[in-house]
XYZ file of C-alpha atoms in Angstrom:
173
model
C 34.024 -199.776 75.532
C 32.288 -198.945 72.260
C 28.542 -199.501 72.618
C 27.173 -201.994 70.080
C 25.204 -200.976 68.230
C 25.925 -197.289 68.281
C 22.869 -195.012 68.550
C 21.034 -194.780 65.228
C 21.352 -190.986 65.306
C 25.045 -191.088 66.269
C 24.376 -189.227 69.501
C 27.004 -189.142 72.187
C 30.767 -188.986 71.816
C 31.396 -192.537 70.646
C 30.926 -192.358 66.895
C 33.099 -189.313 66.346
C 35.779 -190.588 68.719
C 35.804 -194.034 67.104
C 36.055 -192.621 63.577
C 38.968 -190.380 64.552
C 40.964 -192.890 66.619
C 39.614 -196.400 66.020
C 41.660 -199.268 64.649
C 40.527 -201.442 61.717
C 38.285 -203.531 63.981
C 36.426 -200.499 65.318
C 36.160 -198.933 61.849
C 34.818 -202.242 60.506
C 32.156 -202.387 63.236
C 31.003 -198.872 62.369
C 31.153 -199.625 58.630
C 28.970 -202.723 59.065
C 26.392 -200.734 61.022
C 26.358 -198.031 58.335
C 26.003 -200.342 55.323
C 23.260 -202.402 56.949
C 20.994 -199.428 57.658
C 21.978 -199.100 61.289
C 22.153 -195.308 61.184
C 19.764 -192.614 60.002
C 20.662 -190.889 56.707
C 22.493 -187.968 58.305
C 24.583 -190.241 60.525
C 25.271 -192.622 57.632
C 26.647 -189.686 55.659
C 28.874 -188.580 58.546
C 30.004 -192.175 59.053
C 30.915 -192.813 55.409
C 32.872 -189.574 55.260
C 34.588 -190.402 58.552
C 35.593 -193.866 57.350
C 36.963 -192.372 54.153
C 38.933 -189.894 56.253
C 40.326 -192.758 58.374
C 41.465 -194.482 55.197
C 43.058 -191.397 53.665
C 44.652 -189.922 56.786
C 45.470 -192.967 58.893
C 45.433 -195.837 56.346
C 42.825 -197.674 58.449
C 40.421 -199.607 56.212
C 37.327 -201.530 57.191
C 37.538 -205.259 56.528
C 33.791 -205.778 56.179
C 31.818 -206.905 53.157
C 32.351 -204.186 50.552
C 29.523 -205.641 48.484
C 27.133 -204.055 50.958
C 28.168 -200.605 49.713
C 26.100 -201.254 46.596
C 22.861 -200.642 48.514
C 24.052 -197.153 49.481
C 25.484 -196.453 46.011
C 22.117 -197.317 44.492
C 20.119 -195.542 47.213
C 17.898 -192.501 46.835
C 19.734 -190.127 49.191
C 22.065 -188.172 46.884
C 24.575 -187.156 49.571
C 24.852 -190.694 50.944
C 25.181 -192.020 47.399
C 28.086 -189.658 46.682
C 29.832 -190.538 49.953
C 29.366 -194.272 49.240
C 30.851 -193.836 45.745
C 33.895 -192.051 47.185
C 34.294 -194.763 49.827
C 33.964 -197.516 47.212
C 36.905 -195.989 45.378
C 38.932 -195.756 48.582
C 38.383 -199.410 49.487
C 38.631 -200.666 45.898
C 35.072 -201.973 45.708
C 32.203 -201.951 43.225
C 34.398 -201.201 40.209
C 31.825 -202.366 37.650
C 29.089 -200.221 39.203
C 31.401 -197.192 39.344
C 32.168 -197.624 35.643
C 28.430 -197.797 34.876
C 27.725 -194.642 36.862
C 30.626 -192.711 35.343
C 29.484 -193.575 31.818
C 25.743 -193.104 32.391
C 24.780 -189.865 30.672
C 21.441 -189.887 32.510
C 23.143 -189.824 35.940
C 23.543 -186.442 37.618
C 26.908 -184.831 36.868
C 27.910 -184.969 40.554
C 27.422 -188.757 40.553
C 29.388 -189.132 37.325
C 32.228 -186.970 38.684
C 32.381 -188.916 41.967
C 32.410 -192.241 40.129
C 35.069 -191.032 37.694
C 37.249 -189.787 40.543
C 36.759 -193.088 42.395
C 37.953 -195.027 39.343
C 41.370 -193.399 39.794
C 41.999 -195.997 42.515
C 41.642 -198.998 40.204
C 44.513 -200.416 38.144
C 42.422 -202.688 35.919
C 42.143 -202.509 32.149
C 38.374 -202.056 32.536
C 38.796 -198.876 34.568
C 41.516 -197.623 32.256
C 39.335 -198.184 29.189
C 36.339 -196.495 30.837
C 38.434 -193.471 31.809
C 39.867 -193.233 28.296
C 36.328 -193.270 26.890
C 35.325 -190.558 29.369
C 38.266 -188.446 28.205
C 36.349 -187.678 25.017
C 35.985 -183.973 24.275
C 32.209 -184.212 24.632
C 32.232 -185.762 28.107
C 31.182 -183.512 31.014
C 33.609 -185.454 33.234
C 36.540 -185.170 30.831
C 38.887 -183.230 33.120
C 38.256 -185.692 35.954
C 38.819 -188.670 33.661
C 42.193 -187.497 32.355
C 43.389 -186.719 35.876
C 42.056 -190.049 37.200
C 44.057 -191.842 34.527
C 47.240 -190.200 35.766
C 47.092 -192.083 39.058
C 47.505 -195.630 37.729
C 47.713 -195.349 33.946
C 50.273 -192.635 33.241
C 51.281 -194.038 29.850
C 47.755 -193.397 28.606
C 47.142 -190.244 30.635
C 50.016 -188.049 29.454
C 48.871 -187.583 25.824
C 45.252 -187.124 26.947
C 46.245 -184.507 29.518
C 48.331 -182.705 26.887
C 45.411 -182.743 24.425
C 43.014 -181.508 27.104
C 45.385 -178.736 28.194
C 45.854 -177.550 24.620
C 42.086 -177.192 24.199
C 41.384 -175.233 27.366
C 40.132 -171.820 26.466
C 41.074 -168.682 28.316
C 37.578 -168.545 29.803
C 38.038 -172.033 31.328
C 41.374 -171.198 32.971
């Protein structure tokens, strides 16, 4: 019943309905259209957020090529970039690129925060080491890094969280 491809502007009831109720096959079809430029920027943003919501609320993940997310992560549209970074974390994709973005002091803080938060979903030593490095007192993403560590690297996170908590000033609370 789902029209293929969906309208580039997401018009009609199909996109929203599919994102809210679709199974993995439907979500994958929508994902593939989004990551291959099949939607305009506004619809791509809505789609990425909707797929992330399907993953988090219904545990329905797309099975498409997660390598294609890199185009959106590296794209110029800031909102789409942030949504693609969040989705990459949710599907466990583009770990190396997320580490680069989280560590890149020249990246906007919002991008660094999104990448740091996304790294919470990875269990690898590379992500752990990157998050530990980002837990430095001088890092603008420090609070996100120590909390991201808690998800899969508790043994490392606990002392860093304690150190961070002891340094919080009254003004920051």
